CSV table of C-alpha atoms in Angstrom, one decimal:
chain,number,residue,atom,x,y,z
A,1,MET,CA,175.9,0.5,-98.6
A,2,ARG,CA,174.9,-0.2,-94.8
A,3,ASN,CA,177.5,-1.9,-93.0
A,4,TYR,CA,176.7,-3.3,-89.6
A,5,ILE,CA,179.6,-5.1,-89.0
A,6,PHE,CA,180.5,-3.1,-85.4
A,7,ILE,CA,181.7,-5.7,-82.7
A,8,LEU,CA,179.7,-5.5,-79.4
A,9,SER,CA,182.6,-3.8,-78.1
A,10,ALA,CA,182.7,-1.3,-80.3
A,11,PHE,CA,178.9,-0.5,-79.4
A,12,THR,CA,179.7,-0.4,-75.8
A,13,PHE,CA,182.4,1.9,-76.3
A,14,LEU,CA,180.2,4.5,-78.2
A,15,SER,CA,177.8,4.3,-75.7
A,16,CYS,CA,180.0,5.5,-72.8
A,17,GLN,CA,182.4,7.6,-74.6
A,18,PRO,CA,182.6,11.4,-73.9
A,19,ASP,CA,183.0,14.3,-75.7
A,20,SER,CA,186.1,13.9,-78.0
A,21,GLY,CA,187.6,17.2,-77.2
A,22,THR,CA,188.0,17.5,-80.8
A,23,LEU,CA,184.9,17.1,-82.4
A,24,THR,CA,181.9,19.8,-82.4
A,25,THR,CA,178.6,18.6,-82.9
A,26,VAL,CA,177.4,21.2,-85.1
A,27,TYR,CA,173.8,19.9,-85.4
A,28,SER,CA,171.7,16.5,-85.7
A,29,LEU,CA,170.7,15.1,-89.1
A,30,PRO,CA,166.9,15.5,-90.3
A,31,LYS,CA,165.1,12.0,-89.0
A,32,LYS,CA,164.3,11.7,-92.7
A,33,LEU,CA,168.0,11.1,-93.6
A,34,LYS,CA,168.7,7.9,-91.5
A,35,GLU,CA,171.7,6.7,-93.8
A,36,VAL,CA,173.8,9.6,-95.0
A,37,SER,CA,176.7,8.4,-97.4
A,38,GLY,CA,178.2,11.4,-98.5
A,39,ILE,CA,178.2,15.4,-98.1
A,40,THR,CA,179.7,18.3,-100.0
A,41,TYR,CA,179.5,21.8,-99.1
A,42,SER,CA,178.8,24.9,-101.7
A,43,SER,CA,179.7,28.1,-100.4
A,44,LYS,CA,177.7,29.8,-103.3
A,45,SER,CA,174.7,28.7,-102.0
A,46,ASN,CA,175.5,28.2,-98.2
A,47,LEU,CA,174.2,24.3,-98.7
A,48,LEU,CA,175.9,21.2,-97.5
A,49,TRP,CA,174.5,18.6,-100.4
A,50,THR,CA,173.7,15.3,-99.1
A,51,LEU,CA,172.8,11.7,-100.3
A,52,GLU,CA,171.8,8.2,-98.6
A,53,ASP,CA,173.2,4.8,-99.8
A,54,SER,CA,171.4,2.0,-101.5
A,55,GLY,CA,167.8,1.0,-100.8
A,56,ASN,CA,166.9,4.8,-100.5
A,57,ALA,CA,165.5,7.3,-103.0
A,58,ASN,CA,167.2,8.6,-106.2
A,59,GLU,CA,167.6,12.1,-104.4
A,60,ILE,CA,169.8,14.5,-102.9
A,61,TYR,CA,169.4,17.1,-100.4
A,62,GLY,CA,170.3,20.7,-99.7
A,63,LEU,CA,171.0,21.0,-95.9
A,64,ASN,CA,171.0,24.6,-94.6
A,65,PHE,CA,174.2,25.1,-93.7
A,66,GLU,CA,173.7,27.0,-90.3
A,67,ASN,CA,170.9,24.5,-88.6
A,68,GLY,CA,170.7,21.4,-90.9
A,69,LYS,CA,167.3,21.3,-92.1
A,70,ILE,CA,166.5,20.4,-95.7
A,71,GLU,CA,166.0,23.3,-97.6
A,72,LYS,CA,166.2,21.5,-101.1
A,73,THR,CA,165.0,17.9,-102.5
A,74,ILE,CA,166.1,17.2,-105.7
A,75,THR,CA,165.0,14.0,-107.6
A,76,ILE,CA,167.7,12.4,-109.9
A,77,GLU,CA,165.9,11.3,-113.2
A,78,ASN,CA,166.9,8.4,-115.2
A,79,THR,CA,169.2,7.0,-112.3
A,80,GLU,CA,168.6,4.4,-109.9
A,81,ASN,CA,170.2,4.4,-106.2
A,82,VAL,CA,172.2,1.2,-106.7
A,83,ASP,CA,174.8,2.0,-104.1
A,84,TRP,CA,175.3,5.9,-103.9
A,85,GLU,CA,178.1,6.4,-101.6
A,86,ASP,CA,179.5,10.0,-102.0
A,87,ILE,CA,178.5,13.2,-103.6
A,88,THR,CA,181.4,15.8,-104.8
A,89,LYS,CA,181.6,19.2,-106.5
A,90,ASP,CA,184.1,20.9,-108.9
A,91,LYS,CA,185.1,24.0,-108.8
A,92,ASP,CA,182.7,25.6,-110.8
A,93,GLY,CA,179.9,24.3,-108.4
A,94,ASN,CA,178.5,21.3,-110.3
A,95,LEU,CA,177.8,18.2,-108.4
A,96,TYR,CA,178.5,14.4,-109.0
A,97,ILE,CA,177.3,11.5,-107.6
A,98,GLY,CA,179.0,8.2,-106.9
A,99,ASP,CA,177.0,5.5,-107.5
A,100,PHE,CA,180.0,3.0,-107.0
A,101,GLY,CA,179.4,1.3,-103.8
A,102,ASN,CA,180.4,-2.5,-104.1
A,103,ASN,CA,180.1,-4.4,-101.2
A,104,ASP,CA,180.5,-8.0,-102.8
A,105,ASN,CA,183.0,-6.8,-105.3
A,106,GLU,CA,180.8,-8.0,-108.3
A,107,ARG,CA,179.4,-4.9,-110.0
A,108,LYS,CA,179.9,-4.1,-113.6
A,109,ASP,CA,177.7,-0.8,-113.7
A,110,LEU,CA,179.8,1.3,-111.8
A,111,ARG,CA,178.6,5.1,-112.7
A,112,ILE,CA,179.4,8.9,-111.5
A,113,TYR,CA,176.3,11.3,-112.4
A,114,LYS,CA,177.2,14.9,-113.2
A,115,ILE,CA,174.4,17.3,-112.0
A,116,ASP,CA,174.7,20.8,-113.5
A,117,LYS,CA,174.7,23.5,-111.2
A,118,LYS,CA,172.2,25.2,-113.5
A,119,SER,CA,169.5,22.8,-112.4
A,120,LEU,CA,170.3,22.6,-108.6
A,121,ALA,CA,167.0,25.1,-108.4
A,122,ALA,CA,164.8,22.5,-109.9
A,123,GLU,CA,162.7,19.6,-108.0
A,124,SER,CA,163.8,16.8,-110.6
A,125,VAL,CA,166.7,16.9,-112.9
A,126,ILE,CA,168.2,14.7,-115.6
A,127,PRO,CA,172.0,14.0,-115.4
A,128,ALA,CA,173.9,16.4,-117.4
A,129,TYR,CA,176.0,12.9,-118.1
A,130,GLU,CA,177.4,9.8,-116.6
A,131,ILE,CA,180.5,8.4,-116.2
A,132,SER,CA,181.0,4.6,-116.1
A,133,PHE,CA,183.9,3.0,-115.5
A,134,ALA,CA,186.0,-0.4,-114.5
A,135,TYR,CA,188.9,-1.6,-112.5
A,136,PRO,CA,191.6,-3.0,-114.8
A,137,GLU,CA,193.3,-4.6,-112.2
A,138,GLN,CA,190.0,-6.7,-111.1
A,139,LYS,CA,189.8,-10.0,-113.4
A,140,ASP,CA,187.2,-12.0,-111.4
A,141,PHE,CA,183.7,-10.7,-110.2
A,142,PRO,CA,183.8,-11.3,-107.5
A,143,PRO,CA,187.6,-11.7,-106.7
A,144,LYS,CA,188.2,-14.0,-104.2
A,145,LYS,CA,187.9,-13.1,-100.7
A,146,THR,CA,191.4,-12.0,-100.0
A,147,LYS,CA,191.6,-9.9,-102.9
A,148,MET,CA,188.0,-7.8,-102.2
A,149,PHE,CA,189.7,-4.3,-103.3
A,150,TYR,CA,187.3,-2.5,-105.2
A,151,ASP,CA,184.6,-0.9,-103.0
A,152,VAL,CA,184.2,2.4,-102.9
A,153,GLU,CA,183.0,5.3,-100.5
A,154,GLY,CA,185.0,8.4,-101.2
A,155,PHE,CA,186.2,10.5,-104.0
A,156,PHE,CA,186.7,14.2,-105.0
A,157,GLU,CA,187.2,16.0,-108.3
A,158,PHE,CA,190.4,17.7,-109.3
A,159,LYS,CA,191.6,19.5,-112.2
A,160,ASN,CA,188.9,17.4,-114.6
A,161,ASN,CA,189.6,14.1,-113.1
A,162,PHE,CA,188.1,12.2,-110.2
A,163,TYR,CA,190.4,10.5,-107.5
A,164,LEU,CA,188.6,7.3,-106.1
A,165,PHE,CA,190.1,5.6,-102.4
A,166,THR,CA,189.0,2.3,-102.6
A,167,LYS,CA,187.6,0.5,-99.3
A,168,ASN,CA,189.1,-2.9,-98.3
A,169,ARG,CA,186.9,-5.8,-97.6
A,170,SER,CA,189.6,-8.6,-98.0
A,171,LYS,CA,189.6,-11.4,-95.5
A,172,GLY,CA,192.7,-10.7,-93.5
A,173,PHE,CA,192.4,-6.8,-93.8
A,174,ASP,CA,195.7,-5.3,-93.7
A,175,GLY,CA,194.9,-1.7,-94.6
A,176,THR,CA,195.5,-1.7,-98.0
A,177,ALA,CA,194.0,1.0,-100.1
A,178,PHE,CA,194.3,2.0,-103.5
A,179,LEU,CA,193.6,5.2,-105.6
A,180,TYR,CA,192.2,5.4,-108.6
A,181,LYS,CA,192.0,8.2,-111.8
A,182,ILE,CA,189.2,8.5,-113.9
A,183,PRO,CA,188.6,11.7,-116.4
A,184,ASN,CA,185.4,13.8,-115.8
A,185,THR,CA,184.4,13.1,-119.1
A,186,ALA,CA,181.1,11.6,-120.5
A,187,GLY,CA,181.5,7.7,-121.4
A,188,PHE,CA,183.3,4.9,-120.5
A,189,HIS,CA,186.9,4.9,-118.6
A,190,GLN,CA,189.3,2.6,-117.3
A,191,ALA,CA,190.2,3.3,-114.1
A,192,VAL,CA,194.1,4.4,-113.7
A,193,LEU,CA,195.8,2.9,-110.5
A,194,MET,CA,197.7,5.8,-108.9
A,195,GLY,CA,199.1,4.0,-105.9
A,196,GLU,CA,198.4,2.3,-102.9
A,197,PHE,CA,199.0,3.0,-99.0
A,198,LYS,CA,198.2,1.5,-96.1
A,199,THR,CA,195.8,2.6,-93.1
A,200,CYS,CA,196.1,0.1,-90.2
A,201,ASP,CA,195.2,-3.7,-89.7
A,202,ASN,CA,191.8,-3.1,-88.1
A,203,TYR,CA,188.7,-3.0,-90.3
A,204,ASN,CA,186.7,-1.1,-87.7
A,205,HIS,CA,189.1,1.5,-87.1
A,206,CYS,CA,190.6,1.9,-90.7
A,207,ALA,CA,188.4,1.4,-93.5
A,208,ILE,CA,187.8,4.2,-95.5
A,209,THR,CA,184.4,6.0,-96.0
A,210,SER,CA,184.9,9.3,-97.6
A,211,ALA,CA,187.7,11.7,-98.7
A,212,ALA,CA,187.8,15.3,-100.0
A,213,ILE,CA,190.0,18.0,-100.9
A,214,SER,CA,190.5,21.2,-99.7
A,215,PRO,CA,189.4,24.4,-101.6
A,216,ASP,CA,192.9,25.6,-102.1
A,217,GLU,CA,193.9,22.1,-103.2
A,218,SER,CA,196.6,21.6,-100.7
A,219,LYS,CA,195.0,18.7,-98.1
A,220,VAL,CA,193.4,15.9,-99.0
A,221,ALA,CA,191.5,14.3,-96.2
A,222,VAL,CA,190.7,10.5,-95.9
A,223,LEU,CA,188.1,9.3,-93.2
A,224,THR,CA,187.6,6.1,-91.4
A,225,HIS,CA,185.2,5.9,-88.3
A,226,ASP,CA,187.6,7.5,-86.0
A,227,LYS,CA,190.6,9.1,-88.1
A,228,ILE,CA,191.4,11.0,-90.8
A,229,PHE,CA,194.5,10.5,-92.8
A,230,LEU,CA,195.8,13.7,-94.1
A,231,PHE,CA,197.9,14.2,-97.3
A,232,GLU,CA,200.1,17.3,-97.7
A,233,SER,CA,202.9,18.8,-99.5
A,234,PHE,CA,202.2,16.6,-102.7
A,235,GLY,CA,202.9,17.8,-106.2
A,236,GLY,CA,200.1,17.9,-108.8
A,237,ASP,CA,198.0,14.9,-108.0
A,238,ASN,CA,200.4,12.7,-106.5
A,239,PHE,CA,198.9,13.0,-103.4
A,240,LEU,CA,200.3,9.5,-101.8
A,241,ASN,CA,203.8,10.9,-102.2
A,242,GLY,CA,203.0,13.9,-100.0
A,243,ILE,CA,203.2,14.0,-96.2
A,244,LYS,CA,200.9,11.9,-94.5
A,245,THR,CA,199.4,12.3,-90.8
A,246,THR,CA,197.4,10.2,-88.9
A,247,LEU,CA,194.9,12.2,-87.1
A,248,GLU,CA,193.1,10.7,-84.4
A,249,LEU,CA,189.4,11.9,-83.6
A,250,ASN,CA,189.0,10.3,-80.5
A,251,ASN,CA,185.5,9.4,-81.4
A,252,PHE,CA,184.4,6.4,-82.5
A,253,SER,CA,181.0,6.2,-84.9
A,254,GLN,CA,179.9,5.0,-88.1
A,255,LYS,CA,181.5,8.4,-89.9
A,256,GLU,CA,180.3,7.9,-93.8
A,257,ALA,CA,181.0,11.7,-95.1
A,258,ALA,CA,183.5,14.7,-95.1
A,259,SER,CA,183.7,17.8,-96.7
A,260,PHE,CA,186.1,20.8,-96.1
A,261,ILE,CA,184.3,23.6,-95.4
A,262,ASP,CA,187.3,25.8,-95.5
A,263,ASN,CA,191.0,25.4,-95.5
A,264,ASP,CA,191.0,24.2,-92.1
A,265,ARG,CA,187.6,22.8,-91.3
A,266,ILE,CA,186.1,19.7,-92.4
A,267,PHE,CA,182.2,18.7,-91.7
A,268,ILE,CA,182.0,15.0,-90.8
A,269,ALA,CA,178.7,13.2,-90.8
A,270,ASP,CA,178.0,9.7,-89.3
A,271,GLU,CA,175.0,7.6,-89.8
A,272,LYS,CA,172.8,7.0,-86.5
A,273,VAL,CA,173.2,3.4,-85.3
A,274,LYS,CA,171.1,2.8,-81.9
A,275,SER,CA,171.3,5.7,-80.1
A,276,VAL,CA,174.7,7.0,-81.3
A,277,GLY,CA,175.1,9.4,-84.4
A,278,GLY,CA,173.4,11.0,-86.9
A,279,ASN,CA,175.0,14.2,-86.3
A,280,VAL,CA,176.9,17.0,-88.5
A,281,TYR,CA,180.7,17.4,-86.6
A,282,ASP,CA,183.1,20.3,-87.0
A,283,VAL,CA,186.7,19.4,-86.8
A,284,SER,CA,189.8,21.8,-87.3
A,285,VAL,CA,192.9,20.2,-89.1
A,286,LYS,CA,195.1,22.5,-87.2
A,287,LYS,CA,193.7,21.3,-83.7
A,288,LEU,CA,193.8,17.5,-85.0
A,289,LYS,CA,197.7,18.5,-85.7
A,290,SER,CA,198.8,19.9,-82.4
A,291,LYS,CA,197.3,17.0,-80.7
A,292,SER,CA,199.0,14.1,-83.3
């Protein structure tokens, strides 16, 4: 869901910020896509799939990987864009839409839609199936303002399960983020809490907006407006037990989406706020690590 909480000093910083030296602008997003909330790259079709969040159409868009122009627009029938916050894929190339944006922590209709890869040539599709879920730790809708832990803007699919990283919206933000696991099977599920970790205590810089796993499944990247938290050297799906490195992007904007392009490069997309953003960027994990 759109989130215009940046303070005036942040806008001032944005407007005069030079090139970060780490992010390379690949292209500007089409003007039609003003509130991109997720991206995922398909090497088979060479398309960058994207969507927008609440208040926008129940559509996904395939962008030409080379120039960013819209090549495919697919209406997702029998759905409503309550708050579509991310899009991901599995190893077979099926797409998944995360309708789990939950700014006020009061939703009881959290969903993930599967879009079969065989239907991606059509102009409109019906989801192959729907996954609905709840967080068993959440007892109140909404919870107290100091316990607003149940918004999500980033997820990925790994070995037939989804992994969701929560966006902390609590009063007195301290960077606490939860990792939940949900099986990739149709029907209703109770999300399983895998663990928690800390980002930092500044909401503008450390609230989580996207997550992605590398093609070789050795790296997990968790995005904020100006950082990537990288997890490596984990076993199985114990991502949080791996080595965590904080990678500074040296570029502050409303970054909302991330996808690995290969095992080193990540594409990042941000929303356009005033005259800043609305682009797709390319960044190298190796380059970021060399600067950390």
